[in-house]
PDB file of C-alpha atoms and ligand atoms in Angstrom:
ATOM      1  CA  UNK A   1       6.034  13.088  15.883  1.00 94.00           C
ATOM      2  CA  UNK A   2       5.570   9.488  15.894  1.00 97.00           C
ATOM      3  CA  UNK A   3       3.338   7.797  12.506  1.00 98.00           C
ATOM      4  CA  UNK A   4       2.155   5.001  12.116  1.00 98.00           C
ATOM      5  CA  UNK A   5       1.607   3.796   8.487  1.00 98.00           C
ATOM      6  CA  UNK A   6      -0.821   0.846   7.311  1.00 98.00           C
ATOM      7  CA  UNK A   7      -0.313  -0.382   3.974  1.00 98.00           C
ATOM      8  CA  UNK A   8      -2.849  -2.672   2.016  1.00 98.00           C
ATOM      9  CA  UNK A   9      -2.676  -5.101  -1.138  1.00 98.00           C
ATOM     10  CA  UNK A  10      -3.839  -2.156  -3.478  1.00 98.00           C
ATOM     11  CA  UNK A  11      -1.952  -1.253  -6.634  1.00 96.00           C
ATOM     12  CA  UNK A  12      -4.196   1.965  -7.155  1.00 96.00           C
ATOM     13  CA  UNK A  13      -2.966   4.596  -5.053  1.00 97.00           C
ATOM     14  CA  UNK A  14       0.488   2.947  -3.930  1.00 97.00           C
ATOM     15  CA  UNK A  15       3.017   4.742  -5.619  1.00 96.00           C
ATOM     16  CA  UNK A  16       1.928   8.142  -4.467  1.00 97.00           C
ATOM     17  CA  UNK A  17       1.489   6.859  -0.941  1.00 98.00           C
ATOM     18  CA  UNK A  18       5.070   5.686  -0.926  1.00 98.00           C
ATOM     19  CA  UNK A  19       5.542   9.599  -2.474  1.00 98.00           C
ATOM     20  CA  UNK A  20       3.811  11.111   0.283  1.00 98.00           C
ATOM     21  CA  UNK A  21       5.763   8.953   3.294  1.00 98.00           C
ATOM     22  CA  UNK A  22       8.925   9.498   1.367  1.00 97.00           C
ATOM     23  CA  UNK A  23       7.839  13.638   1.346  1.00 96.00           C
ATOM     24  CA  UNK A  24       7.058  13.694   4.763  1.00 95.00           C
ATOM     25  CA  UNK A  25      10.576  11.942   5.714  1.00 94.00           C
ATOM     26  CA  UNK A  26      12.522  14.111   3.459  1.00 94.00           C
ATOM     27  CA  UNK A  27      10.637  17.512   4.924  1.00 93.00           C
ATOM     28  CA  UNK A  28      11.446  16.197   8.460  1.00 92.00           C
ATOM     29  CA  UNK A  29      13.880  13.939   9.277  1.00 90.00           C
ATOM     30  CA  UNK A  30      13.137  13.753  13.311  1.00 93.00           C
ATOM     31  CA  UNK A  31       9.495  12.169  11.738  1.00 95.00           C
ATOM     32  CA  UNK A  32       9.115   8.127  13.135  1.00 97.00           C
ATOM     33  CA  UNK A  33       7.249   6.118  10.746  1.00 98.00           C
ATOM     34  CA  UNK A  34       6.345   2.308  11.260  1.00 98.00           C
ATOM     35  CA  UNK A  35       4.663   0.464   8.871  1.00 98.00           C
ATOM     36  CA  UNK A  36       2.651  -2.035   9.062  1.00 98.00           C
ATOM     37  CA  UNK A  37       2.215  -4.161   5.920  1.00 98.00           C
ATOM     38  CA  UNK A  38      -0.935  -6.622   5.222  1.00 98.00           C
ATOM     39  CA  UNK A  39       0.117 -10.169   3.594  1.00 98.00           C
ATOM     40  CA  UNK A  40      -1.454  -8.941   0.058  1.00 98.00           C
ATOM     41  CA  UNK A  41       0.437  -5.635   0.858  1.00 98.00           C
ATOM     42  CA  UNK A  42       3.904  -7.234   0.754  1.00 98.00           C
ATOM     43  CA  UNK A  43       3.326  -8.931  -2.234  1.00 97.00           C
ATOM     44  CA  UNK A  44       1.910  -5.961  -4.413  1.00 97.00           C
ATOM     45  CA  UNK A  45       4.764  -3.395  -2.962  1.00 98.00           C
ATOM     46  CA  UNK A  46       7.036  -6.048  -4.572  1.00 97.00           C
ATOM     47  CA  UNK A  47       5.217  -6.478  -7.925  1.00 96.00           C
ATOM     48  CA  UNK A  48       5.359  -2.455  -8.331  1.00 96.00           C
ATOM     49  CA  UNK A  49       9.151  -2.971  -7.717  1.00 95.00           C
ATOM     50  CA  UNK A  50       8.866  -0.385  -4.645  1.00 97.00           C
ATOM     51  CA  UNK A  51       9.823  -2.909  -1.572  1.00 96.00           C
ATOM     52  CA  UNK A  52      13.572  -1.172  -1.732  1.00 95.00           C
ATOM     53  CA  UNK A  53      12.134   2.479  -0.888  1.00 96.00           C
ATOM     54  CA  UNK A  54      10.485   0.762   2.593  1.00 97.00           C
ATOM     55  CA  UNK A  55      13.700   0.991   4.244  1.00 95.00           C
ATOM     56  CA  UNK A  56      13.922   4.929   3.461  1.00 94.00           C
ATOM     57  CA  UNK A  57      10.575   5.802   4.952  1.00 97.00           C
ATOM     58  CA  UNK A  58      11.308   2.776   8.288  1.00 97.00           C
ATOM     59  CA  UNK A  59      14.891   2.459   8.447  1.00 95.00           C
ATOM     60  CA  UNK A  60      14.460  -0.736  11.081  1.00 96.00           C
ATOM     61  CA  UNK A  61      14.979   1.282  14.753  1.00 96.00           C
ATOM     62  CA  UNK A  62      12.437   1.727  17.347  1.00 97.00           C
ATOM     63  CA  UNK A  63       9.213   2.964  15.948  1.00 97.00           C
ATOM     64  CA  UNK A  64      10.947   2.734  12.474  1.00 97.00           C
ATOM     65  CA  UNK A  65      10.409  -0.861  11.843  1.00 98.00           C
ATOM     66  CA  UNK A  66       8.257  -2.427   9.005  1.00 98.00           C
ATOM     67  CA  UNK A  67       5.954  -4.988  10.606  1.00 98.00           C
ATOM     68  CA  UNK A  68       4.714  -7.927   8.066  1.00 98.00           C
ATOM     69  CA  UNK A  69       1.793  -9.492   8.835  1.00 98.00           C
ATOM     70  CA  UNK A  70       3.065 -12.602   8.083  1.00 97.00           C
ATOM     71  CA  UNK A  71       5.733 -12.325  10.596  1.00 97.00           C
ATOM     72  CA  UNK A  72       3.132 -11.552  13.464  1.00 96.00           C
ATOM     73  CA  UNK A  73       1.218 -14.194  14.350  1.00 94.00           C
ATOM     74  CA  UNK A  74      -2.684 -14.545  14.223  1.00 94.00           C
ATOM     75  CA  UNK A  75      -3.176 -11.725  17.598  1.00 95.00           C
ATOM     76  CA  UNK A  76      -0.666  -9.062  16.563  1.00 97.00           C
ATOM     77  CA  UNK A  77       0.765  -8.251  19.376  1.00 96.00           C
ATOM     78  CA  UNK A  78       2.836  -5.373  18.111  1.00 96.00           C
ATOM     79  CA  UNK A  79      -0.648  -3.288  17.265  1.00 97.00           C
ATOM     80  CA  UNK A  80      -1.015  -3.616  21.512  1.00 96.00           C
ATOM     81  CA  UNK A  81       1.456  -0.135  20.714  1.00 97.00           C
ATOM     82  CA  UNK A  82      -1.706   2.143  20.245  1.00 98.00           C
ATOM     83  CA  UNK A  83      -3.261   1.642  23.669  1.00 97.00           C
ATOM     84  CA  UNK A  84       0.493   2.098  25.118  1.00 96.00           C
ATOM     85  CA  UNK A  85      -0.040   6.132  23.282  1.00 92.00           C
ATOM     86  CA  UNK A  86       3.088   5.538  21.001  1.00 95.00           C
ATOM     87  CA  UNK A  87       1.974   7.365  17.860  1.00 97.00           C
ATOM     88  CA  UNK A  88       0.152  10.418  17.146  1.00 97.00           C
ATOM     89  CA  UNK A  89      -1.484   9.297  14.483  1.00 97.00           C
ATOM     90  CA  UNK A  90      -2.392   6.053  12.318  1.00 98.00           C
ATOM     91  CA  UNK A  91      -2.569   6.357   8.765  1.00 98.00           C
ATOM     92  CA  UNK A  92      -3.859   4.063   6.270  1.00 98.00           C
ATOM     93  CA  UNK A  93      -3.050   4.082   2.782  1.00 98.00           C
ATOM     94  CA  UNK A  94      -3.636   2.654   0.313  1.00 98.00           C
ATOM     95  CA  UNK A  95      -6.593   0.823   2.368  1.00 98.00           C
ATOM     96  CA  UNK A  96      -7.985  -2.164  -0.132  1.00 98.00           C
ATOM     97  CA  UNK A  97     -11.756  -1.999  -0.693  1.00 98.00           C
ATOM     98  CA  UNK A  98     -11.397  -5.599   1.585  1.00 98.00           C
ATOM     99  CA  UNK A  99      -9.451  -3.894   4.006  1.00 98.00           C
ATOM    100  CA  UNK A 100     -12.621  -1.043   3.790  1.00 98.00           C
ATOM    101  CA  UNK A 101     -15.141  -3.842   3.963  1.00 98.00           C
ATOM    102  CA  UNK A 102     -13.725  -5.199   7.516  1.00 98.00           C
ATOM    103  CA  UNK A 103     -13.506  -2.004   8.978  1.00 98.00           C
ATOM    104  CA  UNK A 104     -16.736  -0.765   7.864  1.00 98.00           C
ATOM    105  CA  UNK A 105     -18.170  -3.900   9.734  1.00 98.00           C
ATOM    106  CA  UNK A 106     -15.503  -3.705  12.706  1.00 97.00           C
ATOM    107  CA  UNK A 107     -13.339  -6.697  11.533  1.00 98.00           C
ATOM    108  CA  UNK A 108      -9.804  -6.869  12.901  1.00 97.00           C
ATOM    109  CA  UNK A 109      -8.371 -10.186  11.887  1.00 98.00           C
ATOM    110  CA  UNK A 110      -5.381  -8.927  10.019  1.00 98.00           C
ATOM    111  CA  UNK A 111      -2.570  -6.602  10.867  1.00 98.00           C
ATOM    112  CA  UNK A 112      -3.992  -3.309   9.343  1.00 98.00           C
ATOM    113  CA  UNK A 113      -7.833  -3.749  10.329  1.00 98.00           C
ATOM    114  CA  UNK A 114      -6.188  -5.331  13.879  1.00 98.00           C
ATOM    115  CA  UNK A 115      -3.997  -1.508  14.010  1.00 98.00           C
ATOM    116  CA  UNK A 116      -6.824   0.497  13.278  1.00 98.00           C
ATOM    117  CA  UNK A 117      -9.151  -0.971  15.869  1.00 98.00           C
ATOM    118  CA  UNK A 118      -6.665  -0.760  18.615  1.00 98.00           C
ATOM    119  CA  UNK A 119      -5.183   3.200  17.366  1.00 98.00           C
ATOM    120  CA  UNK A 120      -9.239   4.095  17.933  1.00 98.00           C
ATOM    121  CA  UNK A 121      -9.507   2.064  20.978  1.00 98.00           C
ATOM    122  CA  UNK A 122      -6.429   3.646  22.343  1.00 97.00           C
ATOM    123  CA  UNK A 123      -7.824   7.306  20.597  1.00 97.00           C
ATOM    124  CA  UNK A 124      -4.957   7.699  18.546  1.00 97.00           C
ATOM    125  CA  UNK A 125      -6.599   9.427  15.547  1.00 97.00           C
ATOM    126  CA  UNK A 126      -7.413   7.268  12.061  1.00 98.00           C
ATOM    127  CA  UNK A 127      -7.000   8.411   8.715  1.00 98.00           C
ATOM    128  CA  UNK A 128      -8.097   5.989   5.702  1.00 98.00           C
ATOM    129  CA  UNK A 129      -7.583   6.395   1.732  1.00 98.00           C
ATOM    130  CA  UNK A 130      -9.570   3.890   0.064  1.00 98.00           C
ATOM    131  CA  UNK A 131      -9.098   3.221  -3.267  1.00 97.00           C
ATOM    132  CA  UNK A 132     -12.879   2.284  -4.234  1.00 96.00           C
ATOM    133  CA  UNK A 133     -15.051   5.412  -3.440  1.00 95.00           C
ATOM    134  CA  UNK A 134     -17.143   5.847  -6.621  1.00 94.00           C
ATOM    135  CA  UNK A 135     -17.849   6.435  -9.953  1.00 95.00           C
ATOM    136  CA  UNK A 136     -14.549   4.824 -12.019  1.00 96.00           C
ATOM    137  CA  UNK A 137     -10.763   4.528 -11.689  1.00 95.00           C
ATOM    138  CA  UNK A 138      -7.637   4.235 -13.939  1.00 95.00           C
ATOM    139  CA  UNK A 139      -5.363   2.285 -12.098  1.00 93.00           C
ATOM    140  CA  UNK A 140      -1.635   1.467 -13.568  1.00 90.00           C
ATOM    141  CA  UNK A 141      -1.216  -2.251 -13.677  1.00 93.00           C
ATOM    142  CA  UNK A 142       1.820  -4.616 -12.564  1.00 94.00           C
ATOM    143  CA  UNK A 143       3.570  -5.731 -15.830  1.00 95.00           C
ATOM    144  CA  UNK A 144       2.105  -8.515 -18.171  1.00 95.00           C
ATOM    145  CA  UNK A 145       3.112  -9.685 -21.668  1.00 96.00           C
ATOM    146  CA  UNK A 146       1.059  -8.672 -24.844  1.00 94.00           C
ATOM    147  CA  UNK A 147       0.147 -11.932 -26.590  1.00 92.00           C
ATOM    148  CA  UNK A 148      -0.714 -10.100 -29.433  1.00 94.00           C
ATOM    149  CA  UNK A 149       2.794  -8.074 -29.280  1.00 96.00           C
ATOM    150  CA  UNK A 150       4.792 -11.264 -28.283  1.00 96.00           C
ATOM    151  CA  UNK A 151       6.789 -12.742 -31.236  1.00 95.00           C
ATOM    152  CA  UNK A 152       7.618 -16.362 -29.389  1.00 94.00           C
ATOM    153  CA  UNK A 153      11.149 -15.959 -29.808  1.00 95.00           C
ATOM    154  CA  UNK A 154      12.902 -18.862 -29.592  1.00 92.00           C
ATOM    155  CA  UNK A 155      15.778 -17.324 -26.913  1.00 94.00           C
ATOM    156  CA  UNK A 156      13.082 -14.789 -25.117  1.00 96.00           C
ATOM    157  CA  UNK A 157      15.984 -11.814 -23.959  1.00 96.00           C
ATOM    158  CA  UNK A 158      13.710 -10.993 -20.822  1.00 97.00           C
ATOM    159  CA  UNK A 159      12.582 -14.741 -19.635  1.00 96.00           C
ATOM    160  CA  UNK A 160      16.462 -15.704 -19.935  1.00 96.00           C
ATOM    161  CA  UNK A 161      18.134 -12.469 -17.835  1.00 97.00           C
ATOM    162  CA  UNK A 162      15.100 -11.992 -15.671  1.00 97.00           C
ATOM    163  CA  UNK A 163      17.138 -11.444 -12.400  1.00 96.00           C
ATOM    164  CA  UNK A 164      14.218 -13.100 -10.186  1.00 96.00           C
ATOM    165  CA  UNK A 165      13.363 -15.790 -13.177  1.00 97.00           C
ATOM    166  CA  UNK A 166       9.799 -15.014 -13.319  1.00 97.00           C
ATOM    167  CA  UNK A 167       9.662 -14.905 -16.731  1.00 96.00           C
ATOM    168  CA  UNK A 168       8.327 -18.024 -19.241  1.00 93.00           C
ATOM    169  CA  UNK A 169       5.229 -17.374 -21.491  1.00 90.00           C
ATOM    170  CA  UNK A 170       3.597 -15.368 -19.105  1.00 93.00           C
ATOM    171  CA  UNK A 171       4.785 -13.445 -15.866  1.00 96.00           C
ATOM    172  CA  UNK A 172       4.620 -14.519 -12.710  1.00 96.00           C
ATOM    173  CA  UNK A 173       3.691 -11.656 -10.524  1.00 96.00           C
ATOM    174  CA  UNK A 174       4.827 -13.684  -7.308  1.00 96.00           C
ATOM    175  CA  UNK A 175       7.953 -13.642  -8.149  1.00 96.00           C
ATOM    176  CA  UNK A 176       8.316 -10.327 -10.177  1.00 96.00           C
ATOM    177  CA  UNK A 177       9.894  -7.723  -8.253  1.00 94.00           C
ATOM    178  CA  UNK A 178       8.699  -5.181 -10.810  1.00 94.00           C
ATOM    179  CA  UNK A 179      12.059  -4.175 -11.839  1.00 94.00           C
ATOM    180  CA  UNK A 180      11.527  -3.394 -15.132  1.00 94.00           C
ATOM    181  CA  UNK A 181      14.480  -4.814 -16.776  1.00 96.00           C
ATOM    182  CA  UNK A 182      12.167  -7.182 -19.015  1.00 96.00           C
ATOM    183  CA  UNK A 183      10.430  -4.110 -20.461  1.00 95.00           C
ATOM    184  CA  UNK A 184      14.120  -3.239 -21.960  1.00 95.00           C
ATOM    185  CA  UNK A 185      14.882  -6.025 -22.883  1.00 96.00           C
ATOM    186  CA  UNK A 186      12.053  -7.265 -25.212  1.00 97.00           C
ATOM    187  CA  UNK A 187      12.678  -5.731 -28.702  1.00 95.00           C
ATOM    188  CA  UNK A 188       8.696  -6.025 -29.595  1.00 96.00           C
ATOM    189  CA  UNK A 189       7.371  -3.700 -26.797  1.00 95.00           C
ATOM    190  CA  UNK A 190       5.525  -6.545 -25.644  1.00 96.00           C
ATOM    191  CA  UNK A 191       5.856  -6.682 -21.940  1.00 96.00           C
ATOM    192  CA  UNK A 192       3.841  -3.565 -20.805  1.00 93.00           C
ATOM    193  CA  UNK A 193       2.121  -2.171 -17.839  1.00 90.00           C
ATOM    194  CA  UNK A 194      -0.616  -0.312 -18.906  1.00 89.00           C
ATOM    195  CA  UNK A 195      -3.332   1.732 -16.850  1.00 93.00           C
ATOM    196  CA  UNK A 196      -6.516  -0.194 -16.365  1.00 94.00           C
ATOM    197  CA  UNK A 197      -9.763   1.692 -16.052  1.00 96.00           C
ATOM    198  CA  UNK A 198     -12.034   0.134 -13.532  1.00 95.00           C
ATOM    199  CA  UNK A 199     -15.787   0.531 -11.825  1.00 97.00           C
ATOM    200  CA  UNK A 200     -15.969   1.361  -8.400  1.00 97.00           C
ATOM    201  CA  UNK A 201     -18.949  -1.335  -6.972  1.00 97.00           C
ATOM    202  CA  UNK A 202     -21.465   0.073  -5.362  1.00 97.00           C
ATOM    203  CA  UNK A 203     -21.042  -2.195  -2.017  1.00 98.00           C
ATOM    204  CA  UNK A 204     -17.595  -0.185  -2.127  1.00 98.00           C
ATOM    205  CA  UNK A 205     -19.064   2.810  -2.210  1.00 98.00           C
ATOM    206  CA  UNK A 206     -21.365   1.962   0.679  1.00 98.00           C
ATOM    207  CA  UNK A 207     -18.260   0.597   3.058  1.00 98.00           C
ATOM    208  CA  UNK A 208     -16.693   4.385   2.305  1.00 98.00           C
ATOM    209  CA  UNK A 209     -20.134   5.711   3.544  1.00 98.00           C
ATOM    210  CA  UNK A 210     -20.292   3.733   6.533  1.00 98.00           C
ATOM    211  CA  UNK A 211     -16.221   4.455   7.349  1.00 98.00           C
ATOM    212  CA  UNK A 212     -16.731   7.570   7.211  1.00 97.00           C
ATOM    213  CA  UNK A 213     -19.060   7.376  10.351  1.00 97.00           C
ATOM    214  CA  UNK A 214     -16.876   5.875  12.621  1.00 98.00           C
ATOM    215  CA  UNK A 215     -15.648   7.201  15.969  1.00 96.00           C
ATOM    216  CA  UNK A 216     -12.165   7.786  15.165  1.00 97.00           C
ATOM    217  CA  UNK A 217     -11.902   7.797  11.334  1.00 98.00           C
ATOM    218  CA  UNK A 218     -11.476  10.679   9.244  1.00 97.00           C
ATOM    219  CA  UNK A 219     -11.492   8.965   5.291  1.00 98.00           C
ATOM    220  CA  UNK A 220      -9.460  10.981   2.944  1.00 98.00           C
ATOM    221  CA  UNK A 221      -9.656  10.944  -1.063  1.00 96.00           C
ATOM    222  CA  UNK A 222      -6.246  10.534  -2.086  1.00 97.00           C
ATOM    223  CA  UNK A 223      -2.896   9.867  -0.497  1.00 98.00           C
ATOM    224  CA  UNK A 224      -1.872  13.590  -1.189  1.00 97.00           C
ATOM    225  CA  UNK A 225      -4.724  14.739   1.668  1.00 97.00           C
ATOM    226  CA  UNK A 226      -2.137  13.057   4.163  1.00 97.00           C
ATOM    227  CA  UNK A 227       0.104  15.813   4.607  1.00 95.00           C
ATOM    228  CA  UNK A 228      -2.147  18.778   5.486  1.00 95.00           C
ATOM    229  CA  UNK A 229      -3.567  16.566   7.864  1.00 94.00           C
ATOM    230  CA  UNK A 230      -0.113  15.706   9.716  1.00 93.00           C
ATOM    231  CA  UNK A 231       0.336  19.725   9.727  1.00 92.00           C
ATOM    232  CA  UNK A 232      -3.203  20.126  11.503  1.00 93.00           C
ATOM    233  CA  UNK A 233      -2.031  17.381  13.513  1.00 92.00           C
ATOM    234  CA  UNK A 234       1.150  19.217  14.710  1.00 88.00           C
ATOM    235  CA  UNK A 235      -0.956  22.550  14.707  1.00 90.00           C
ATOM    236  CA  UNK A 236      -2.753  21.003  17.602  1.00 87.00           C
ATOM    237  CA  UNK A 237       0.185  19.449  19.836  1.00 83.00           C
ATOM    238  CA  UNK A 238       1.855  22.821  19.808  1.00 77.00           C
TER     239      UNK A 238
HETATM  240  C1  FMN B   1      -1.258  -6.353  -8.629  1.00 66.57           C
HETATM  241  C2  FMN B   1      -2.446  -6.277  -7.714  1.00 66.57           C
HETATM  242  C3  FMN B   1      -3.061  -5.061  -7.516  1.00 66.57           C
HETATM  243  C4  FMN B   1      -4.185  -4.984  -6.689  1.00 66.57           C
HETATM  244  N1  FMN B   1      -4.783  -3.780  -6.548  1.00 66.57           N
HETATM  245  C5  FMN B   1      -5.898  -3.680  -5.807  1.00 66.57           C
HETATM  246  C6  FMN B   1      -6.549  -2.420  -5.693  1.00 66.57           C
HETATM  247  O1  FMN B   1      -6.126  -1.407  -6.278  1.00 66.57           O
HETATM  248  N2  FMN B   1      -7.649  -2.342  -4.916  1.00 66.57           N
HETATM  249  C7  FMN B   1      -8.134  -3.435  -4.229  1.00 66.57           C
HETATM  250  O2  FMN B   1      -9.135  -3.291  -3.518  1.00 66.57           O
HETATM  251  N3  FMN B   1      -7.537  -4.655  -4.320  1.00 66.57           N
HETATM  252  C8  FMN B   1      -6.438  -4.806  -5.092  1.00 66.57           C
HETATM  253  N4  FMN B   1      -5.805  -6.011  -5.201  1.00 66.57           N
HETATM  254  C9  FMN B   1      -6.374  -7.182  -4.497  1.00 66.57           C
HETATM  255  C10 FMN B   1      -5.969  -7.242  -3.016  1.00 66.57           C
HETATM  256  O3  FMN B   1      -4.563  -7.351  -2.889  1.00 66.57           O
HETATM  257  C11 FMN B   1      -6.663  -8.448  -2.327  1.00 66.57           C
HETATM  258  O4  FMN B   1      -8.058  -8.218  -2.287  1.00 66.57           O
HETATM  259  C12 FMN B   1      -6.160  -8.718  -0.920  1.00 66.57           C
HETATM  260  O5  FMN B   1      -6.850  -9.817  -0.365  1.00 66.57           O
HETATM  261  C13 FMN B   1      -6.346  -7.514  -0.008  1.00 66.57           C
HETATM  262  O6  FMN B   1      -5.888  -7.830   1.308  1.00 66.57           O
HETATM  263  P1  FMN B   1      -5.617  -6.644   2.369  1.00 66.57           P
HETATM  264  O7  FMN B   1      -6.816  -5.766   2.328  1.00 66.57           O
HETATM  265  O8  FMN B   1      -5.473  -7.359   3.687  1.00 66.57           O
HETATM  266  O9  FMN B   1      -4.347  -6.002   1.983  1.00 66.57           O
HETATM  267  C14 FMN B   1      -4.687  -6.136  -6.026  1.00 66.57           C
HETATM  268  C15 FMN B   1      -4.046  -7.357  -6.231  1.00 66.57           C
HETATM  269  C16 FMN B   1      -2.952  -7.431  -7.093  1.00 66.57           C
HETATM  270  C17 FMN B   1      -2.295  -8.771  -7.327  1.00 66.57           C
END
């Protein structure tokens, strides 16, 4: 079985995606995934310090790569794959409640929304996990530093051994790789990534209802829904 994964800018939800792929890849080896990664995507797999596990879910062969938007030009060609019948199935997850927006409305401008409108052009069946459905979220956060917690020290442990030097009074999450090493480091417990409880807005909620109406899509609750759905899937090839 051939997979395609999308993955979105969303920090809720993206570890136990990556748990699921890895799963799935572990269970069965013969399993192809691609993934396809939005701009925001790349950025927030990094922050969470999970860009190393990519390469164990896409290991870089054919239908095993990891597509970057920002290596794929503004018509992403590559997504041309899903008329051409080369996956059984496109899965996106974590999908951003922007992500949910454009496809709610039939938007395709970036590499994820741009996969899913050719995978239900070419009928490959569509399987979405927002992150914003309703009521409220706890969400775990990428790693910021306490002010309140923070002593000042004069020779800061973390900002000077900080392997990607992202470190000065505050951190800078674009060049984090979410590591971990400052959280050791600091003898104050001031560097901390603590869960975040948000509200789900109700134009969010709305985009869910509408996805959920689509030819194509089937919109799933959480990442863990992805493997019973791959088993139906192979259910009905056999
Ligand atoms: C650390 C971090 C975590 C984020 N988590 C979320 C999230 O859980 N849900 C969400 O809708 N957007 C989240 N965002 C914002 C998206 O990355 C941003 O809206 C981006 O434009 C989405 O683009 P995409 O949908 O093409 O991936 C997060 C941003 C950062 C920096």
């Amino acid at each position: 079985m051939n997979l395609a994964w999308g993955i979105t800018g969303a920090g809720h939800f993206l570890r136990e995606s990556f748990e699921v792929f890895k799963e799935l890849k572990h269970n069965k080896p013969e399993l192809k995934v691609t993934t396809f990664i939005s701009r925001a995507a790349e950025e927030v797999i990094r922050m969470y310090g999970l860009a190393n596990e990519l390469s164990n879910i896409s290991c870089g062969s054919y239908l095993e790569e990891c597509y970057y938007e920002r290596e794929q030009g503004d018509s992403f060609p590559k997504t041309g794959r899903f008329l051409l019948q080369k996956y059984d199935a496109l899965i996106v997850t974590p999908a951003t409640s922007n992500t949910t927006a454009k496809l709610a409305y039939g938007i395709a401008d970036t590499l994820v929304t741009n996969a899913v409108a050719q995978a239900v052009k070419g009928g490959v069946p569509v399987f979405i996990v927002p992150v914003d459905i309703a009521g409220e979220i706890e969400s775990r956060m990428p790693f910021f530093i306490d002010r309140e917690i923070c002593m000042r020290c004069e020779l800061c442990p973390p900002a000077q051994q900080c392997p990607k030097q992202a470190i000065t009074d505050q951190i800078d999450l674009l060049k984090c790789d979410g590591c971990g090493l400052c959280i050791t480091l600091c003898s104050y417990g001031a560097i901390r990534g603590d869960l975040a409880k948000l509200k789900v807005r109700d134009v969010d909620s709305r985009n869910v209802t509408i996805l959920k109406e689509l030819m194509g899509i089937t919109v799933l609750n959480h990442p863990q829904k992805v493997t019973g759905m791959i088993k139906k899937l192979e259910k009905m090839q056999k």
